[in-house]
Coordinates of C-alpha atoms (C1' of nucleotides) in Angstrom, one line a residue:
Chain A
M437 CA 38.7 61.0 31.0
R438 CA 37.2 57.7 31.9
T439 CA 38.7 54.8 33.8
R440 CA 39.4 51.5 32.0
R441 CA 36.5 49.9 33.8
G442 CA 33.2 51.6 32.8
E443 CA 34.8 52.7 29.6
S444 CA 32.7 54.6 27.1
P445 CA 31.2 52.4 24.3
L446 CA 33.3 54.1 21.7
A447 CA 36.4 53.2 23.7
I448 CA 35.3 49.7 24.1
L449 CA 34.9 49.5 20.3
A450 CA 38.3 51.1 19.7
G451 CA 39.9 48.7 22.1
K452 CA 38.8 45.7 20.0
Y453 CA 40.8 46.9 17.1
L454 CA 43.8 48.7 18.6
N455 CA 45.8 49.1 21.7
L456 CA 45.3 52.7 22.6
N457 CA 48.2 54.6 24.0
E458 CA 47.8 57.3 26.6
D459 CA 47.5 60.2 24.1
E460 CA 44.9 58.4 22.0
R461 CA 43.0 57.4 25.0
E462 CA 42.8 60.9 26.1
L463 CA 41.8 62.2 22.6
L464 CA 39.1 59.6 22.3
G465 CA 38.0 60.5 25.8
S466 CA 37.6 64.1 24.7
L467 CA 34.8 62.9 22.4
D468 CA 33.0 61.5 25.3
N469 CA 32.9 64.6 27.5
Q470 CA 29.9 66.4 28.9
P471 CA 27.2 64.1 27.7
R472 CA 23.8 65.7 27.2
R473 CA 20.8 63.8 28.5
I474 CA 17.9 63.2 26.1
A475 CA 14.5 61.9 27.2
R476 CA 12.9 59.0 25.6
N477 CA 11.0 59.8 22.4
S478 CA 12.4 63.2 21.7
E479 CA 13.4 64.8 18.5
V480 CA 17.1 65.4 18.6
V481 CA 17.5 66.7 15.1
R482 CA 15.0 67.9 12.6
E483 CA 15.7 67.6 8.9
G484 CA 17.3 70.8 7.5
R485 CA 19.2 71.7 10.6
A486 CA 22.7 72.8 9.9
A487 CA 25.0 69.8 10.0
D488 CA 27.7 71.6 12.0
N489 CA 28.0 69.0 14.7
L490 CA 28.1 65.3 15.3
F491 CA 26.9 63.1 18.2
V492 CA 28.5 60.3 19.9
V493 CA 26.0 58.0 21.6
Q494 CA 27.0 57.2 25.2
S495 CA 23.9 55.3 26.0
G496 CA 20.5 54.6 24.7
W497 CA 19.0 53.8 21.3
L498 CA 18.1 56.3 18.6
L499 CA 16.6 56.2 15.1
S500 CA 17.4 58.3 12.1
Y501 CA 14.7 58.3 9.4
T502 CA 13.0 60.1 6.6
I503 CA 9.3 60.7 6.1
M504 CA 7.8 60.0 2.7
P505 CA 5.4 62.4 1.2
D506 CA 2.5 60.1 2.1
G507 CA 3.6 60.1 5.7
R508 CA 5.2 56.7 5.8
R509 CA 8.6 56.4 7.4
Q510 CA 11.9 54.8 6.4
V511 CA 14.3 54.2 9.2
L512 CA 17.8 54.8 7.8
Q513 CA 19.7 53.6 10.8
V514 CA 19.4 52.4 14.3
H515 CA 22.0 54.1 16.5
L516 CA 23.4 52.2 19.4
P517 CA 26.0 53.3 22.1
G518 CA 29.4 54.0 20.5
D519 CA 27.9 55.2 17.2
I520 CA 29.0 58.4 15.8
I521 CA 26.1 60.2 14.2
G522 CA 26.6 62.7 11.5
F523 CA 30.0 61.8 10.3
C524 CA 28.8 61.4 6.7
D525 CA 27.0 64.7 6.9
M526 CA 30.1 66.7 7.4
P527 CA 30.4 67.7 3.7
L528 CA 26.7 68.6 3.6
P529 CA 25.2 71.9 4.6
S530 CA 22.4 70.3 6.7
F531 CA 21.1 67.1 8.1
T532 CA 18.8 65.3 5.6
Y533 CA 17.0 63.1 8.1
E534 CA 15.3 63.2 11.4
L535 CA 16.8 61.8 14.6
K536 CA 14.7 60.6 17.4
S537 CA 15.5 58.9 20.7
L538 CA 13.9 55.5 21.4
T539 CA 15.0 55.4 25.0
D540 CA 16.5 57.9 27.4
C541 CA 19.9 58.7 25.9
S542 CA 23.2 60.3 26.7
L543 CA 24.8 62.0 23.8
C544 CA 28.0 63.9 23.4
M545 CA 28.0 66.8 21.0
L546 CA 31.1 67.2 18.8
T547 CA 32.0 70.0 16.5
H548 CA 33.9 69.5 13.2
G549 CA 36.8 70.8 15.2
H550 CA 36.9 67.7 17.4
I551 CA 37.2 65.5 14.4
Q552 CA 39.8 67.7 12.8
D553 CA 41.8 67.5 16.0
I554 CA 41.9 63.8 15.7
F555 CA 42.8 63.9 12.1
H556 CA 45.7 66.1 12.9
K557 CA 47.0 64.4 15.9
T558 CA 46.5 60.7 15.7
P559 CA 46.6 58.8 12.4
R560 CA 45.7 55.6 14.2
L561 CA 42.5 57.0 15.5
T562 CA 41.8 58.6 12.2
G563 CA 42.2 55.2 10.5
F564 CA 39.9 53.7 13.1
L565 CA 37.2 56.3 12.6
L566 CA 37.4 56.0 8.8
S567 CA 37.3 52.3 9.0
L568 CA 34.2 52.5 11.1
M569 CA 32.6 54.7 8.5
M570 CA 33.6 52.3 5.7
V571 CA 32.1 49.4 7.6
D572 CA 29.0 51.4 8.1
Q573 CA 28.9 51.8 4.3
K574 CA 29.2 48.0 4.0
T575 CA 26.3 47.4 6.4
H576 CA 24.3 49.8 4.3
T577 CA 25.0 47.8 1.1
D578 CA 24.0 44.7 3.1
R579 CA 20.7 46.3 3.8
L580 CA 20.2 47.1 0.2
R581 CA 20.4 43.4 -0.5
V582 CA 17.9 42.9 2.3
L583 CA 15.4 45.5 1.2
G584 CA 15.8 44.7 -2.5
R585 CA 15.6 40.9 -2.5
M586 CA 14.4 39.4 0.8
N587 CA 10.9 38.5 2.0
A588 CA 9.4 39.7 5.2
R589 CA 10.7 36.9 7.4
D590 CA 14.3 37.1 6.3
R591 CA 14.3 40.9 6.6
V592 CA 13.3 40.6 10.2
I593 CA 15.9 37.9 10.8
H594 CA 18.6 40.0 9.2
F595 CA 17.7 43.0 11.3
L596 CA 17.8 41.1 14.5
L597 CA 21.2 39.5 13.7
S598 CA 22.8 42.7 12.8
T599 CA 21.5 44.3 16.0
L600 CA 22.8 41.4 18.0
V601 CA 26.4 41.5 16.6
R602 CA 26.5 45.3 17.0
L603 CA 25.4 45.0 20.6
R604 CA 28.1 42.3 21.2
M605 CA 30.7 44.7 20.0
I606 CA 29.9 47.1 22.8
D607 CA 29.4 44.3 25.4
Q608 CA 25.7 44.9 25.6
A609 CA 24.4 41.5 24.7
E610 CA 24.3 38.8 27.4
G611 CA 25.0 35.8 25.1
N612 CA 22.0 35.8 22.9
I613 CA 19.8 38.0 25.0
F614 CA 19.6 41.8 24.6
D615 CA 17.4 44.8 25.4
F616 CA 15.2 45.6 22.5
P617 CA 13.3 48.9 22.9
M618 CA 11.9 49.1 19.4
T619 CA 8.2 48.7 18.7
Q620 CA 7.1 46.6 15.7
F621 CA 6.3 49.8 13.9
D622 CA 9.9 50.9 14.3
L623 CA 11.2 47.6 13.1
A624 CA 8.8 47.6 10.2
D625 CA 10.0 51.0 9.1
A626 CA 13.6 49.8 9.4
V627 CA 13.1 46.9 7.1
G628 CA 10.5 48.3 4.7
L629 CA 7.5 46.4 5.9
T630 CA 4.3 47.1 7.9
N631 CA 3.8 46.4 11.6
V632 CA 1.5 43.6 10.6
S633 CA 4.0 41.7 8.6
V634 CA 6.6 42.2 11.3
S635 CA 4.2 40.8 13.9
N636 CA 3.5 37.8 11.7
A637 CA 7.2 37.2 11.1
L638 CA 8.2 37.5 14.8
S639 CA 5.3 35.2 15.9
S640 CA 6.2 32.6 13.3
L641 CA 9.9 32.7 14.3
Q642 CA 9.0 32.4 18.0
E643 CA 6.6 29.5 17.3
Q644 CA 9.3 27.7 15.4
G645 CA 11.7 28.2 18.4
A646 CA 14.2 30.5 16.7
L647 CA 13.7 33.3 19.1
K648 CA 11.9 34.3 22.3
R649 CA 10.5 37.7 23.2
S650 CA 9.7 39.2 26.5
T651 CA 8.9 42.8 27.2
G652 CA 11.7 44.9 26.1
K653 CA 14.0 41.9 25.6
M654 CA 14.9 39.7 22.7
Q655 CA 16.5 36.3 22.8
I656 CA 18.0 34.6 19.8
L657 CA 17.6 30.9 20.3
D658 CA 18.7 29.5 17.0
E659 CA 21.4 31.9 15.8
A660 CA 22.9 29.3 13.4
Y661 CA 19.7 28.8 11.6
M662 CA 19.0 32.5 11.3
R663 CA 22.5 33.2 10.0
E664 CA 22.1 30.5 7.4
A665 CA 18.7 31.8 6.3
V666 CA 20.0 35.2 5.3
S667 CA 23.7 34.4 4.6
F668 CA 24.6 36.8 7.3
I669 CA 28.0 38.4 7.3
N670 CA 29.4 40.0 10.4
R671 CA 31.2 43.0 9.0
F672 CA 32.9 43.8 12.3
E673 CA 34.8 40.5 12.5
S674 CA 37.2 41.2 9.8
I675 CA 38.1 44.9 10.0
D676 CA 41.7 45.7 9.6
I677 CA 42.6 49.2 10.2
S678 CA 46.2 49.0 9.1
W679 CA 45.3 50.1 5.6
F680 CA 45.4 53.7 6.9
P681 CA 48.8 55.3 6.5
Y682 CA 50.4 56.7 9.6
L683 CA 53.9 58.1 10.1
P684 CA 54.8 57.7 13.7
P685 CA 54.7 54.1 14.9
A686 CA 52.4 53.6 17.8
K687 CA 54.1 53.6 21.1
D688 CA 52.7 50.4 22.5
K689 CA 51.7 47.2 20.8
Chain B
M1400 CA 49.7 63.3 -17.0
R1401 CA 46.7 64.5 -19.0
T1402 CA 46.0 67.8 -20.6
R1403 CA 43.3 70.1 -19.4
R1404 CA 41.2 69.2 -22.4
G1405 CA 40.3 65.6 -22.5
E1406 CA 40.7 65.4 -18.7
S1407 CA 40.0 62.2 -16.9
P1408 CA 36.5 62.0 -15.4
L1409 CA 37.9 62.0 -11.9
A1410 CA 39.7 65.2 -12.7
I1411 CA 36.6 66.7 -14.1
L1412 CA 34.8 65.8 -10.9
A1413 CA 37.5 67.2 -8.7
G1414 CA 37.6 70.4 -10.8
K1415 CA 33.9 71.0 -9.8
Y1416 CA 34.9 71.3 -6.2
L1417 CA 38.3 72.7 -6.0
N1418 CA 40.9 74.5 -8.0
L1419 CA 43.7 72.0 -8.4
N1420 CA 47.2 73.2 -8.2
E1421 CA 50.0 71.6 -10.1
D1422 CA 51.0 69.1 -7.5
E1423 CA 47.5 68.0 -6.9
R1424 CA 46.8 67.7 -10.5
E1425 CA 49.8 65.5 -10.9
L1426 CA 48.9 63.3 -8.0
L1427 CA 45.4 62.9 -9.2
G1428 CA 46.8 62.1 -12.6
S1429 CA 48.8 59.3 -11.1
L1430 CA 45.6 57.6 -10.3
D1431 CA 44.7 57.6 -13.9
N1432 CA 47.7 56.1 -15.4
Q1433 CA 48.0 52.9 -17.4
P1434 CA 44.3 52.1 -17.8
R1435 CA 43.5 48.5 -18.4
R1436 CA 41.0 47.7 -21.1
I1437 CA 38.1 45.5 -20.2
A1438 CA 35.7 44.0 -22.7
R1439 CA 32.0 44.3 -22.4
N1440 CA 30.4 41.8 -20.1
S1441 CA 33.4 40.5 -18.3
E1442 CA 33.9 39.7 -14.7
V1443 CA 36.4 42.1 -13.2
V1444 CA 36.2 40.9 -9.6
R1445 CA 34.8 37.8 -8.2
E1446 CA 33.6 37.8 -4.6
G1447 CA 36.2 36.7 -2.1
R1448 CA 39.2 38.0 -4.0
A1449 CA 41.7 39.9 -1.8
A1450 CA 40.7 43.6 -1.6
D1451 CA 44.2 44.8 -2.0
N1452 CA 43.5 47.2 -4.8
L1453 CA 41.0 49.7 -6.1
F1454 CA 39.8 50.7 -9.5
V1455 CA 39.2 54.1 -11.0
V1456 CA 36.8 54.0 -13.9
Q1457 CA 38.1 55.9 -16.9
S1458 CA 35.4 55.0 -19.2
G1459 CA 32.5 52.6 -19.4
W1460 CA 29.8 51.3 -17.1
L1461 CA 30.1 48.5 -14.5
L1462 CA 27.9 46.9 -12.0
S1463 CA 28.7 45.6 -8.6
Y1464 CA 26.2 43.1 -7.2
T1465 CA 25.6 40.1 -5.0
I1466 CA 23.9 36.9 -5.8
M1467 CA 21.3 35.6 -3.5
P1468 CA 21.2 31.9 -2.5
D1469 CA 18.2 31.4 -4.9
G1470 CA 20.2 32.9 -7.8
R1471 CA 18.6 36.3 -7.9
R1472 CA 20.8 39.3 -8.1
Q1473 CA 20.9 42.6 -6.2
V1474 CA 22.9 45.3 -7.9
L1475 CA 24.7 47.3 -5.2
Q1476 CA 26.0 50.0 -7.3
V1477 CA 26.3 51.2 -10.9
H1478 CA 29.8 52.5 -11.5
L1479 CA 30.3 55.3 -14.0
P1480 CA 33.4 57.0 -15.2
G1481 CA 35.2 58.9 -12.4
D1482 CA 34.0 56.4 -9.8
I1483 CA 36.5 54.9 -7.4
I1484 CA 35.7 51.3 -6.8
G1485 CA 36.8 49.5 -3.7
F1486 CA 37.5 52.4 -1.4
C1487 CA 35.2 51.1 1.3
D1488 CA 36.7 47.7 1.0
M1489 CA 40.1 48.8 2.2
P1490 CA 39.6 47.7 5.8
L1491 CA 38.2 44.4 4.6
P1492 CA 40.2 41.3 3.7
S1493 CA 38.4 40.6 0.5
F1494 CA 35.8 41.9 -1.9
T1495 CA 32.3 40.9 -0.9
Y1496 CA 30.6 41.4 -4.2
E1497 CA 31.0 40.7 -7.9
L1498 CA 32.0 43.4 -10.4
K1499 CA 31.1 43.1 -14.0
S1500 CA 31.5 45.4 -17.0
L1501 CA 28.4 46.4 -18.8
T1502 CA 30.2 48.0 -21.7
D1503 CA 33.8 48.1 -22.8
C1504 CA 35.7 49.8 -20.0
S1505 CA 38.9 51.4 -19.2
L1506 CA 40.0 50.9 -15.6
C1507 CA 43.0 52.1 -13.7
M1508 CA 44.2 49.8 -10.9
L1509 CA 45.4 51.4 -7.7
T1510 CA 47.1 49.9 -4.7
H1511 CA 46.5 51.0 -1.2
G1512 CA 49.8 52.7 -1.6
H1513 CA 48.4 55.2 -4.1
I1514 CA 45.7 56.2 -1.7
Q1515 CA 48.1 56.4 1.2
D1516 CA 50.3 58.6 -1.0
I1517 CA 47.5 61.1 -1.4
F1518 CA 46.6 61.0 2.3
H1519 CA 50.2 61.9 3.1
K1520 CA 50.8 64.5 0.5
T1521 CA 47.7 66.5 -0.1
P1522 CA 45.0 67.2 2.5
R1523 CA 42.8 68.9 -0.1
L1524 CA 42.6 65.8 -2.3
T1525 CA 42.2 63.6 0.8
G1526 CA 39.2 65.8 1.8
F1527 CA 37.9 65.5 -1.7
L1528 CA 38.1 61.7 -1.8
L1529 CA 36.6 61.3 1.7
S1530 CA 33.8 63.7 0.7
L1531 CA 33.1 61.6 -2.3
M1532 CA 32.9 58.6 -0.1
M1533 CA 30.5 60.3 2.3
V1534 CA 28.3 61.4 -0.5
D1535 CA 28.3 57.9 -1.7
Q1536 CA 27.1 56.8 1.7
K1537 CA 24.3 59.4 1.3
T1538 CA 23.2 58.0 -2.0
H1539 CA 23.1 54.6 -0.4
T1540 CA 20.8 55.8 2.3
D1541 CA 18.7 57.4 -0.4
R1542 CA 18.4 54.1 -2.1
L1543 CA 17.3 52.5 1.2
R1544 CA 14.4 54.9 1.2
V1545 CA 13.7 53.9 -2.4
L1546 CA 13.9 50.1 -1.9
G1547 CA 12.1 50.3 1.5
R1548 CA 9.2 52.4 0.6
M1549 CA 8.7 53.1 -3.1
N1550 CA 6.5 51.4 -5.7
A1551 CA 7.9 50.1 -8.9
R1552 CA 7.3 53.2 -10.9
D1553 CA 9.0 55.5 -8.5
R1554 CA 11.9 53.2 -8.1
V1555 CA 12.5 53.4 -11.8
I1556 CA 12.2 57.2 -11.8
H1557 CA 14.6 57.6 -8.9
F1558 CA 17.1 55.4 -10.5
L1559 CA 17.0 57.3 -13.8
L1560 CA 17.3 60.6 -12.1
S1561 CA 20.2 59.7 -10.0
T1562 CA 22.0 58.3 -13.1
L1563 CA 21.3 61.5 -15.0
V1564 CA 22.8 63.8 -12.3
R1565 CA 25.8 61.6 -12.0
L1566 CA 26.4 61.7 -15.7
R1567 CA 26.1 65.4 -15.7
M1568 CA 28.8 65.7 -13.1
I1569 CA 31.2 64.1 -15.5
D1570 CA 29.8 66.0 -18.6
Q1571 CA 28.4 62.8 -20.1
A1572 CA 24.8 63.9 -20.4
E1573 CA 23.8 66.0 -23.3
G1574 CA 21.0 68.0 -21.6
N1575 CA 18.5 65.3 -20.8
I1576 CA 19.8 62.6 -23.1
F1577 CA 22.3 60.1 -22.1
D1578 CA 23.7 56.7 -23.1
F1579 CA 22.0 53.9 -21.2
P1580 CA 23.6 50.5 -21.7
M1581 CA 21.7 48.7 -19.0
T1582 CA 19.1 46.0 -19.8
Q1583 CA 15.8 46.0 -18.0
F1584 CA 17.1 43.0 -16.1
D1585 CA 20.0 45.1 -14.9
L1586 CA 17.8 47.9 -13.9
A1587 CA 15.4 45.5 -12.2
D1588 CA 18.2 44.1 -10.1
A1589 CA 19.3 47.6 -9.2
V1590 CA 16.0 48.7 -7.8
G1591 CA 14.7 45.4 -6.4
L1592 CA 12.1 44.5 -9.0
T1593 CA 11.7 42.1 -11.9
N1594 CA 12.3 42.9 -15.5
V1595 CA 8.6 42.7 -16.1
S1596 CA 7.8 45.4 -13.6
V1597 CA 10.5 47.6 -15.0
S1598 CA 9.2 47.1 -18.5
N1599 CA 5.7 48.2 -17.4
A1600 CA 7.0 51.2 -15.5
L1601 CA 9.1 52.4 -18.4
S1602 CA 6.4 51.9 -20.9
S1603 CA 3.9 53.7 -18.8
L1604 CA 6.4 56.6 -18.2
Q1605 CA 7.1 56.8 -21.9
E1606 CA 3.4 56.7 -22.8
Q1607 CA 2.7 59.6 -20.4
G1608 CA 5.5 61.5 -22.0
A1609 CA 7.9 61.7 -19.1
L1610 CA 10.7 59.9 -21.0
K1611 CA 11.7 58.6 -24.3
R1612 CA 13.8 55.6 -25.1
S1613 CA 15.8 54.7 -28.2
T1614 CA 18.3 51.9 -28.4
G1615 CA 21.1 52.5 -25.9
K1616 CA 19.8 56.0 -25.2
M1617 CA 17.5 57.5 -22.6
Q1618 CA 15.9 60.9 -22.7
I1619 CA 14.3 62.5 -19.7
L1620 CA 11.4 64.6 -21.0
D1621 CA 9.8 65.8 -17.8
E1622 CA 12.5 66.0 -15.2
A1623 CA 10.5 68.3 -13.0
Y1624 CA 7.7 65.9 -12.7
M1625 CA 10.0 63.0 -12.0
R1626 CA 11.9 64.9 -9.4
E1627 CA 8.7 65.9 -7.7
A1628 CA 7.4 62.3 -7.8
V1629 CA 10.3 60.9 -5.7
S1630 CA 11.4 64.0 -3.8
F1631 CA 14.7 63.8 -5.5
I1632 CA 17.8 65.3 -3.8
N1633 CA 20.9 65.8 -5.8
R1634 CA 23.6 65.1 -3.3
F1635 CA 26.3 66.4 -5.5
E1636 CA 25.0 69.9 -5.6
S1637 CA 25.8 70.8 -2.1
I1638 CA 29.1 69.2 -1.2
D1639 CA 31.5 71.3 0.7
I1640 CA 34.9 69.8 1.1
S1641 CA 36.2 72.5 3.5
W1642 CA 35.2 70.4 6.5
F1643 CA 38.4 68.5 6.0
P1644 CA 41.3 70.0 8.0
Y1645 CA 44.4 70.8 6.1
L1646 CA 47.5 72.6 7.1
P1647 CA 49.1 74.2 4.2
P1648 CA 46.8 76.7 2.4
A1649 CA 46.3 75.8 -1.2
K1650 CA 48.6 77.7 -3.6
D1651 CA 46.0 78.8 -6.0
K1652 CA 42.4 79.9 -5.5
Chain C
dC381 C1' -9.9 51.5 37.2
dG382 C1' -9.7 53.6 32.7
dG383 C1' -7.1 55.1 28.8
dC384 C1' -3.7 54.5 25.6
dC385 C1' -0.4 52.3 22.9
dG386 C1' 1.3 48.3 21.0
dA387 C1' 0.6 43.5 19.4
dT388 C1' -2.3 40.1 17.4
dT389 C1' -5.5 38.2 14.2
dG390 C1' -8.6 37.8 10.3
dA391 C1' -10.7 39.2 5.8
dC392 C1' -10.0 41.4 1.8
dC393 C1' -7.3 43.9 -1.7
dA394 C1' -3.5 45.3 -4.7
dG395 C1' 0.9 45.5 -6.7
dA396 C1' 4.5 42.8 -8.0
dT397 C1' 6.0 38.1 -9.3
dT398 C1' 5.9 34.1 -12.0
dC399 C1' 5.1 31.7 -16.1
dA400 C1' 4.6 31.8 -20.8
dA401 C1' 4.1 33.3 -25.4
dT402 C1' 5.2 36.7 -28.8
dT403 C1' 7.7 40.4 -30.9
dA404 C1' 11.7 43.3 -31.7
dG405 C1' 16.3 44.0 -32.1
dT406 C1' 21.4 42.7 -32.4
dG407 C1' 25.0 40.4 -34.0
dT408 C1' 27.1 36.4 -36.6
dG409 C1' 28.3 33.8 -40.3
dG410 C1' 27.4 32.1 -44.8
Chain D
dC1042 C1' 23.1 41.2 -47.9
dC1043 C1' 20.2 37.9 -46.0
dA1044 C1' 19.1 34.1 -42.8
dC1045 C1' 19.6 32.5 -38.4
dA1046 C1' 20.3 32.6 -33.5
dC1047 C1' 20.2 34.8 -29.4
dT1048 C1' 19.1 38.1 -26.3
dA1049 C1' 16.0 41.7 -24.8
dA1050 C1' 11.5 43.7 -24.5
dT1051 C1' 6.6 43.4 -24.5
dT1052 C1' 2.2 41.6 -23.2
dG1053 C1' -1.2 38.7 -20.9
dA1054 C1' -2.9 35.5 -17.3
dA1055 C1' -2.6 33.4 -12.9
dT1056 C1' -0.6 33.5 -8.4
dC1057 C1' 1.1 35.1 -4.1
dT1058 C1' 3.2 38.0 -0.8
dG1059 C1' 2.5 41.7 1.8
dG1060 C1' -0.5 45.8 2.5
dT1061 C1' -4.8 47.7 4.1
dC1062 C1' -8.5 47.9 7.1
dA1063 C1' -10.6 46.7 11.2
dA1064 C1' -11.6 44.4 15.5
dT1065 C1' -9.7 42.5 19.6
dC1066 C1' -6.6 41.7 23.1
dG1067 C1' -3.0 42.8 26.4
dG1068 C1' 0.0 45.4 29.1
dC1069 C1' 1.6 49.6 31.2
dC1070 C1' 0.9 54.0 33.5
dG1071 C1' -1.3 57.6 35.5

DNA sequence: CGGCCGATTGACCAGATTCAATTAGTGTGG
DNA sequence: CCACACTAATTGAATCTGGTCAATCGGCCG
């Protein structure tokens, strides 16, 4: 188990929504054990592999994506520390996407048994995990709106904002500055553009003073303007996990 | 409760994945009680309304969508009979989209209590509902791929195919023919195009003999070609709900 | 220092949008 | 049953955003 300081990102996340008791803390900690180190730019999962386990991201960034028949790529999700990868694949026989590390990563492998354990033992954590999944679903519908109806510039804006708020959730943004290990190719494939359009959008935003780039870093200078431009909604702000039924009242809180 | 014949669409769906026992059948039936009739083209939910209930579609088609600041629309989901609307909104304080009926509909209103009841009483149904939600998530990521990387023609193809397989799940497609109450504006807003592009795509597909339209109906003539064109995956084919842990073994089966 | 990958920039092209006019189809009311 | 109104679908022309292709620049690493 981990100490309060230097908590795992998933625990940090959980701590924002509920006051973990000792049992829950331990159970959540069991998800974080024995992390596996993954080098930058490695294939973690190839499409078609049996979906009999999940990953919890301890550190590092990853991408899940599909390849189109013509070779182009669509990034389905950017995975940050604290993310649970593969939750939604549990009812499916195999992964239907590729998973690649952008940076050196530390991943914990879970079996379905780990999840089932939580479902059996702690309704509060179950509710928390399911809520996370539902919010995930929401961010996907937000992206549908982005890919379906936004121009290049707004797509990039929306992507940066959603990355920023996610990093803040796990205390990995220093104000408006954060590490940004994605190339413009990666970003393009995430928002359905080409690297050229992304370059143009970023340059234009920088020129207008909305953001600032330095190698591997991103700084959002005019967050208000950007939020306004894309009607940004922070889905993490308003999660309420109390919808999930649980029998034993939590010990603390 | 309903008879086996004339089952509710949700029960038909459930029956494809598990052999319901009497208790489960009754509990599922409780979701289908007292349907509310909704006229064609009415607003069922306006954005911002408290998300304290869910809907189960008994009959009819609905759209959930968001409006962009410039007035354009992005359809987030087309809801068919058997769909549960609002599941993912449970952890959120309010709906974040509009819900409109395309046809006359029959909807059952559920409270969070109904869902909690199922979660308490039957692990198998819980697993089924959660699996449905996860598959829903998968279809959303499929649509990301569509909106991010496909041209007009393929977007339309993908949409029609996914509608077809969903209708088949609830026994509402006669072979390759199905009712299709959407306008080309609706379809356009679902796949991120304009009505003009949709018209062109449909005409071209019809001319090439891949489909046939008559008023309010759609017929897929060359399903194999269309599946190939978009690398279509039927997410419903391969669901396995046994991942979900449950204590008491089911009585039947 | 050289090689490589990523970012930038420009010219040209293509697919989709916009705008507009026409046709078809649906439903209403006389 | 027909005329009218309204909505949806079709078609064409002009426009525009973003894609494609290509050349250059820049930084990082061995």
